[in-house]
Short mmCIF file of C-alpha atoms in Angstrom, two decimals:
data_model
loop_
_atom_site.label_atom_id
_atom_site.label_comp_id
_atom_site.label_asym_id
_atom_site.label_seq_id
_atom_site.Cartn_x
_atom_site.Cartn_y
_atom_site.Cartn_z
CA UNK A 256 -174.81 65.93 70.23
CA UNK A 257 -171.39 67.71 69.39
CA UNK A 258 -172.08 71.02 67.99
CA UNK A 259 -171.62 71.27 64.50
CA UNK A 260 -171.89 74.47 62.36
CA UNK A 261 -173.00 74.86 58.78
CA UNK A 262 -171.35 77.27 56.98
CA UNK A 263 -172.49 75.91 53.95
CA UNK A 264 -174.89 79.01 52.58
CA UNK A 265 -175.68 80.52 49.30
CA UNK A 266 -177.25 84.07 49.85
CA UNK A 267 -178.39 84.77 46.49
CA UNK A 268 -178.43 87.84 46.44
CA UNK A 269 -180.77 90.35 44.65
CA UNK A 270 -183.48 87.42 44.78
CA UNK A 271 -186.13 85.95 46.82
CA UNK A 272 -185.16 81.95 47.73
CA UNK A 273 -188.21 79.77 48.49
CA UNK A 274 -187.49 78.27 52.23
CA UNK A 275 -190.78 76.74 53.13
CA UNK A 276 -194.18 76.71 51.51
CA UNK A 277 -195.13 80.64 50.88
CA UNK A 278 -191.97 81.70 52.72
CA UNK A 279 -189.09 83.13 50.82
CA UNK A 280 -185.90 84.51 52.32
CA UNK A 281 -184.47 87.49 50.69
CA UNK A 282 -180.77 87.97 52.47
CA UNK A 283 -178.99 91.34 52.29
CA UNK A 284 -175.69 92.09 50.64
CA UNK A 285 -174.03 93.19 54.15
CA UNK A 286 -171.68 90.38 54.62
CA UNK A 287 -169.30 91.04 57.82
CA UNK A 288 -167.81 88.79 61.07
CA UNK A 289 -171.10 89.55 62.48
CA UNK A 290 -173.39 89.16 59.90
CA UNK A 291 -171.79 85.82 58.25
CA UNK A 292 -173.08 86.55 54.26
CA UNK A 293 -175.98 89.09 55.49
CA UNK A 294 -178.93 89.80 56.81
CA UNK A 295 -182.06 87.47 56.22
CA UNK A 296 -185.53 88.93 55.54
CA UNK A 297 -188.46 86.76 55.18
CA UNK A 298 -191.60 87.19 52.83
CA UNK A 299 -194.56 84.96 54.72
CA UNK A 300 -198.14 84.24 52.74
CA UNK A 301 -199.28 84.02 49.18
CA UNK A 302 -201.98 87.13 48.44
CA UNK A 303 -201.78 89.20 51.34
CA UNK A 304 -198.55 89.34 53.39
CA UNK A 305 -196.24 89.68 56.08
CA UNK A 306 -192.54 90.36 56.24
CA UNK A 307 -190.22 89.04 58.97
CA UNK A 308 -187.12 91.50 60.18
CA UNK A 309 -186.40 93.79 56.62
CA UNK A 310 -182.81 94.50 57.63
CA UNK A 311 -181.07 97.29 57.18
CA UNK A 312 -181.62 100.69 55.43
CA UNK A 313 -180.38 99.27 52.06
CA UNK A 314 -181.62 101.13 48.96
CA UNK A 315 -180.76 97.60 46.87
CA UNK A 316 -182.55 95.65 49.62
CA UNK A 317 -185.69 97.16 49.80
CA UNK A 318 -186.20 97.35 45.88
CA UNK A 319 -185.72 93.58 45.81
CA UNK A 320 -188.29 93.15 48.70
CA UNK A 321 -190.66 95.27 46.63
CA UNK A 322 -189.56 92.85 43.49
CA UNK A 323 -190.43 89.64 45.84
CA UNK A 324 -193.83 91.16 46.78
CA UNK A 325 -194.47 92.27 43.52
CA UNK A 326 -196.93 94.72 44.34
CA UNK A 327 -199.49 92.27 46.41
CA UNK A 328 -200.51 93.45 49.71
CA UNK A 329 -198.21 93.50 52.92
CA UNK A 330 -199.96 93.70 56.38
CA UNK A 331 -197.39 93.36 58.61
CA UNK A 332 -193.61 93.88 59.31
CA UNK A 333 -192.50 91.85 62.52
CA UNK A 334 -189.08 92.70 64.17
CA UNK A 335 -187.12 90.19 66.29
CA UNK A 336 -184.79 92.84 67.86
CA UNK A 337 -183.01 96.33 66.96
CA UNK A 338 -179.76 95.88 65.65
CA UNK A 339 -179.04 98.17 62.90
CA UNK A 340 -178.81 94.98 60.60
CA UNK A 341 -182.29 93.31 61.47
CA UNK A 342 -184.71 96.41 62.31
CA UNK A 343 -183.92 100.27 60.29
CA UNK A 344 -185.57 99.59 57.06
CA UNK A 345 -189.09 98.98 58.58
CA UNK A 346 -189.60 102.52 58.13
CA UNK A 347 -189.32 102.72 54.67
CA UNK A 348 -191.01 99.46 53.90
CA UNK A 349 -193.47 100.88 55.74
CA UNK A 350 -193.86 103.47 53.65
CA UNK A 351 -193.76 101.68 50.92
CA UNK A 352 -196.52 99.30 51.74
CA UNK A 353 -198.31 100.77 54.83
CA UNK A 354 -198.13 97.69 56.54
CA UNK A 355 -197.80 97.47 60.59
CA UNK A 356 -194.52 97.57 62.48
CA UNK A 357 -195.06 95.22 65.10
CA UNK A 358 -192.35 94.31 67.55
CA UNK A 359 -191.77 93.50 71.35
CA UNK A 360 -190.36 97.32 72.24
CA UNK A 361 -187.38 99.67 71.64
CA UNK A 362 -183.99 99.22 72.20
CA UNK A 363 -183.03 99.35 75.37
CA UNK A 364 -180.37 97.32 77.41
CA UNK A 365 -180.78 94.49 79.52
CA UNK A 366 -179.51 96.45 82.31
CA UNK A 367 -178.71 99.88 83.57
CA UNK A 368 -175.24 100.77 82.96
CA UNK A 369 -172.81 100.81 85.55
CA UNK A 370 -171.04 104.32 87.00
CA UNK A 371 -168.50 104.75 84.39
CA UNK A 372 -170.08 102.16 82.35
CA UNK A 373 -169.84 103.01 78.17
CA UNK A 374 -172.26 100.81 76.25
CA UNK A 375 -169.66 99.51 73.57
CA UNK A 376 -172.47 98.34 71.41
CA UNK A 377 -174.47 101.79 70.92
CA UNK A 378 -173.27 102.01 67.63
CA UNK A 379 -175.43 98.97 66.41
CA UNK A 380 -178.38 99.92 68.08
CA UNK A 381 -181.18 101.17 66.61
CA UNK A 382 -182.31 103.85 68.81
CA UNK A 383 -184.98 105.45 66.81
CA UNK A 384 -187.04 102.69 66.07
CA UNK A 385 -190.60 102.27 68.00
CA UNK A 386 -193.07 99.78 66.74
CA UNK A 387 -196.78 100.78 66.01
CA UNK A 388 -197.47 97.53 67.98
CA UNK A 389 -195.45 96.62 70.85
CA UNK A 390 -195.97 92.23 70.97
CA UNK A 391 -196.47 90.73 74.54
CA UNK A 392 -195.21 87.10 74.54
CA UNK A 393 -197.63 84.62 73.36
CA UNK A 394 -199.40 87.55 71.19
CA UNK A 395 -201.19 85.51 67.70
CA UNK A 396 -201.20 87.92 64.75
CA UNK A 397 -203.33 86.11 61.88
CA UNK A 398 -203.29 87.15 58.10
CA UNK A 399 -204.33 86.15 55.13
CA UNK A 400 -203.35 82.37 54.90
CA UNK A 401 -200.82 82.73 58.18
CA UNK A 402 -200.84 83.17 61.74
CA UNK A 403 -197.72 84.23 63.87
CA UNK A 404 -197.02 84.10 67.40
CA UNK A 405 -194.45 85.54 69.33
CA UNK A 406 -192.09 84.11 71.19
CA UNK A 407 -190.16 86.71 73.72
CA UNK A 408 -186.87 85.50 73.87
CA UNK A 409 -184.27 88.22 75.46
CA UNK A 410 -180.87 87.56 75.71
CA UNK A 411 -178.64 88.65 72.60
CA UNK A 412 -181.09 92.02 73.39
CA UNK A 413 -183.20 92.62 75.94
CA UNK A 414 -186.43 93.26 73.27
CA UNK A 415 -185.09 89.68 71.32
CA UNK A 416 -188.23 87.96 69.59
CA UNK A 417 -188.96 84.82 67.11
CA UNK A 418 -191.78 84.00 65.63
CA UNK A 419 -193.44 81.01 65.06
CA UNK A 420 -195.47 80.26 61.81
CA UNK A 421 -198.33 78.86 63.40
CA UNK A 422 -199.58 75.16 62.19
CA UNK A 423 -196.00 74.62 60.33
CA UNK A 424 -193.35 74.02 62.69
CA UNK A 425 -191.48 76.59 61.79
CA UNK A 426 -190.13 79.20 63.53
CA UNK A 427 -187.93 82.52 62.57
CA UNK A 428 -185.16 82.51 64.94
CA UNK A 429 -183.30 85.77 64.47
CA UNK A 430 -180.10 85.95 66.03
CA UNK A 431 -180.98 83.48 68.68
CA UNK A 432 -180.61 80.49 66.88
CA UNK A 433 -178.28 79.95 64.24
CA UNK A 434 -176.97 77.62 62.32
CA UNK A 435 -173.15 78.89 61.40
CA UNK A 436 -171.98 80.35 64.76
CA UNK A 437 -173.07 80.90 68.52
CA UNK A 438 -175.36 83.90 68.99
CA UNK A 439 -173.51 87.22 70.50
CA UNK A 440 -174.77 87.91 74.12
CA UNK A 441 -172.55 91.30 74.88
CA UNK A 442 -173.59 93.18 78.21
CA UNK A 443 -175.31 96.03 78.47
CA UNK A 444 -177.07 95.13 75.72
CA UNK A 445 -177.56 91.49 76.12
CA UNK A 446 -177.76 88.98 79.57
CA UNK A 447 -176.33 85.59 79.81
CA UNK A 448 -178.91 84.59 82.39
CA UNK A 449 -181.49 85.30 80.00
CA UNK A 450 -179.99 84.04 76.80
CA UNK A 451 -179.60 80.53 78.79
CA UNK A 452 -183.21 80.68 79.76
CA UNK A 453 -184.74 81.97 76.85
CA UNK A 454 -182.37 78.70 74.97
CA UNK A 455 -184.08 76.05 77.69
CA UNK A 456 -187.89 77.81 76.50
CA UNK A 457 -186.86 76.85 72.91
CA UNK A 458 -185.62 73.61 73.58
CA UNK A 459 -189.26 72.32 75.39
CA UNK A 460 -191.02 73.91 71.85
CA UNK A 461 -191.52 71.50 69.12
CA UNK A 462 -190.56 73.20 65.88
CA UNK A 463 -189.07 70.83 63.20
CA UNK A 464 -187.20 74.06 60.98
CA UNK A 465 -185.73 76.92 62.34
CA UNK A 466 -185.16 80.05 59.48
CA UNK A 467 -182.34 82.42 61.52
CA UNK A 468 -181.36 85.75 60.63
CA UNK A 469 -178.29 84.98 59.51
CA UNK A 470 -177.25 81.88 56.98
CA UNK A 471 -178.98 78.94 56.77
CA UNK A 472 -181.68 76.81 58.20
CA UNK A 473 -181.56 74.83 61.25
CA UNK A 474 -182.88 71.29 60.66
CA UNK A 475 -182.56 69.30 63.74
CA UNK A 476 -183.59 72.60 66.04
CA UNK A 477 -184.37 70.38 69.62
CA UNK A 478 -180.54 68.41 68.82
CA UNK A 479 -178.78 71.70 67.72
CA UNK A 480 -180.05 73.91 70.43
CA UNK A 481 -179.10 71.40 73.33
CA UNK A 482 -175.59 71.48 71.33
CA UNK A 483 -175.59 75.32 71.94
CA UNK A 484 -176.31 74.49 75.64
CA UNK A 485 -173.40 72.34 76.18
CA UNK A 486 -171.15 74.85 74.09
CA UNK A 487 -172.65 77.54 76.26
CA UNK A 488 -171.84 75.25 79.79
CA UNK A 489 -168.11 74.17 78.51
CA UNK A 490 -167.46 78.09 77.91
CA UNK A 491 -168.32 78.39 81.16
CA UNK A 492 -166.15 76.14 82.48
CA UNK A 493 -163.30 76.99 80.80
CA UNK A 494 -163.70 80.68 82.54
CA UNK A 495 -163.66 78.88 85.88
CA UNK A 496 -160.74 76.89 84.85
CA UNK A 497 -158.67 80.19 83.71
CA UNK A 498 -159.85 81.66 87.13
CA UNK A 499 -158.28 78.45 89.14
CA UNK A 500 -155.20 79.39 86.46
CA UNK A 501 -154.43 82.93 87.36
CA UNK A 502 -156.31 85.08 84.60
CA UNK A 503 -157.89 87.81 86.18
CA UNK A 504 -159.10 89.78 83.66
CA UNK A 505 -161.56 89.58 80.79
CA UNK A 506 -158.32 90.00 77.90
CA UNK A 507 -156.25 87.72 79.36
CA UNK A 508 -158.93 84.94 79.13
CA UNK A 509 -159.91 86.00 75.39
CA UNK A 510 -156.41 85.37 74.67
CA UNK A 511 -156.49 82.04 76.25
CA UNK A 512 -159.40 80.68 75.28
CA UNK A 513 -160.29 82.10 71.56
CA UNK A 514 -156.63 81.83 70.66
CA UNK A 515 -158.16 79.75 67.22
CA UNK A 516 -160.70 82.89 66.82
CA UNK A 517 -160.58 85.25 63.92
CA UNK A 518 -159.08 88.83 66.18
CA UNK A 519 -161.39 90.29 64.71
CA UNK A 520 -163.87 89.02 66.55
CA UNK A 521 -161.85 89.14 69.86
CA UNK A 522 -163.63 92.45 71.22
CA UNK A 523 -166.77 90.37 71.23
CA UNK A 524 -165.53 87.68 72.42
CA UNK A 525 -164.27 89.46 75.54
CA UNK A 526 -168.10 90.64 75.89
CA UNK A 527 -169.38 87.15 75.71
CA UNK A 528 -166.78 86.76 78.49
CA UNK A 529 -168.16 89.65 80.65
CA UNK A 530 -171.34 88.10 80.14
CA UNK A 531 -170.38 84.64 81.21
CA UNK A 532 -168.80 86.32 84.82
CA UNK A 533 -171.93 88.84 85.05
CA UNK A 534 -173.86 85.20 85.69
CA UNK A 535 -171.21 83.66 87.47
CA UNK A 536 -170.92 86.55 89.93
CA UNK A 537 -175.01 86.82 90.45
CA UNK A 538 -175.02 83.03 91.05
CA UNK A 539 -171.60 83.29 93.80
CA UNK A 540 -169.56 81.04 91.44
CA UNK A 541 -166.59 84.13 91.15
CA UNK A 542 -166.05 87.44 92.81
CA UNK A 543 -165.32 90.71 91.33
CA UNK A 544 -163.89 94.02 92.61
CA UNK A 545 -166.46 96.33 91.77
CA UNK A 546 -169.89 95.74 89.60
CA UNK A 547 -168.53 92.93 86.70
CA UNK A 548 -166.95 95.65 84.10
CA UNK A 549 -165.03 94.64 80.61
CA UNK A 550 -161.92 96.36 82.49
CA UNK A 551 -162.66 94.55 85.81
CA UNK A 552 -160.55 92.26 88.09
CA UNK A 553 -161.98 88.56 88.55
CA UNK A 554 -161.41 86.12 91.11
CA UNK A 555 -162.89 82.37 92.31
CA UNK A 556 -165.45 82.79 95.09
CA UNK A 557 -164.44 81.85 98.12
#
């Protein structure tokens, strides 16, 4: 299918929105480039529950999760990665509620820096988060009403998760999966290789609604996701064909090939770039003059 976005989203803010049958999606007010209208944190169950990513630390957030559980139990807080967006206001919920912080690990990149290397995402990392449960893949938490299982799927991070509402089809895609843009996968933090992979896993599931972490839901997930494939494969190509053109560097193709992209957004485009070559270097497609660096020099093999 040609990949087609949907931009169309209403965060309501300030309120819980019901999504799917005892799941409500509360969305932050942290609109940016990044974050299309916000954050999205899901409430999951009807007496005792669980909550999916809380978000940021938002003082207006957290009292309208607190309004949406309106004071019933919460067992669990699950975390799909840690992005200072998605993972920082666990703490406090958890304080609030006592509930367990269960995740697949802390943040850590999906590969050692290079010699010289700066990680240009540290900012938006949240380094002091650790889970009180760190979830294997596969691993079947069951509540009150609900079962989850995890899904591991690294690639915008290395420690990247969804979760799957088990017996419903549903499945909380994070930042993997979305239905307004592409997913950022920005090295150190992220790996192209893995993102691709981790996108093929999805693809053989059978879930019939995916809930992202940003905007809205995704309603044909198998036809969508093998859209995002093809987008992924054509970006790919059009690196190659910019190699065969000259470009040797990672700005010169940003300018070439995002020249309709908000500049704002150019600085991760040239990561998405970097990430593109990293995989294209590892599988001998193009040559580099050093380890593949946002400031390297980029060639075709052979």
């Amino acid at each position: 299918m040609a990949l087609k976005f949907d931009t169309s989203f209403d965060p309501h803010y300030g309120q819980g929105v019901n999504v799917a049958p005892d799941v409500q999606r509360v969305t932050v007010r942290n609109p940016s480039p990044f974050t299309f209208h916000g954050t999205n944190s899901y409430v999951v169950g009807r007496d005792t529950l669980a909550v999916i990513d809380p978000g940021p630390d938002d003082e207006a957030h957290l009292q309208t999760l607190l309004e949406v559980i309106a004071g019933r139990p919460v067992s669990h807080i699950f975390v799909s990665h840690t992005h200072r967006d998605h993972s920082p206001l666990a703490a406090r919920l958890k304080e609030s509620t006592g509930a367990l912080v269960m995740a697949e690990g802390q943040h850590r990149p999906a590969r050692p820096l290079h010699i010289g290397e700066t990680n240009a995402l540290d900012a938006s990392a949240d380094t002091a988060f650790i889970p009180d449960i760190a979830l294997p893949d596969g691993a079947l938490v069951t509540g009150d009403g609900w079962a989850i299982r995890t899904v591991l799927t690294p690639g915008h991070t290395a420690n990247h998760a969804v979760f799957a509402l088990e017996e419903t089809g549903i499945l909380f895609s994070a930042d993997h999966v979305m239905a307004w843009a592409t997913s950022i996968v920005a090295p150190p933090d992220g790996a192209m290789a893995d993102y691709m992979a981790s996108l093929d896993r999805l693809i053989e599931r059978d879930d019939r609604l995916l809930l992202p972490g940003h905007g809205g839901p995704v309603t044909k997930p198998r036809a969508f996701m093998r859209g995002l494939k093809t987008h992924r494969k054509m970006r790919e190509r059009a690196i190659l064909e910019r190699l065969k053109a000259g470009d040797r560097t990672v700005p010169d193709m940003v300018k070439a090939i995002y020249r309709d992209t908000d500049p704002r957004l150019h600085g991760a485009a040239g990561l998405s770039v970097l990430a593109h070559l990293e995989d294209l270097v590892a599988r001998g497609m193009v040559s580099a003059d050093a380890a593949p660096a946002i400031d390297g020099i980029f060639m075709p093999a052979g």
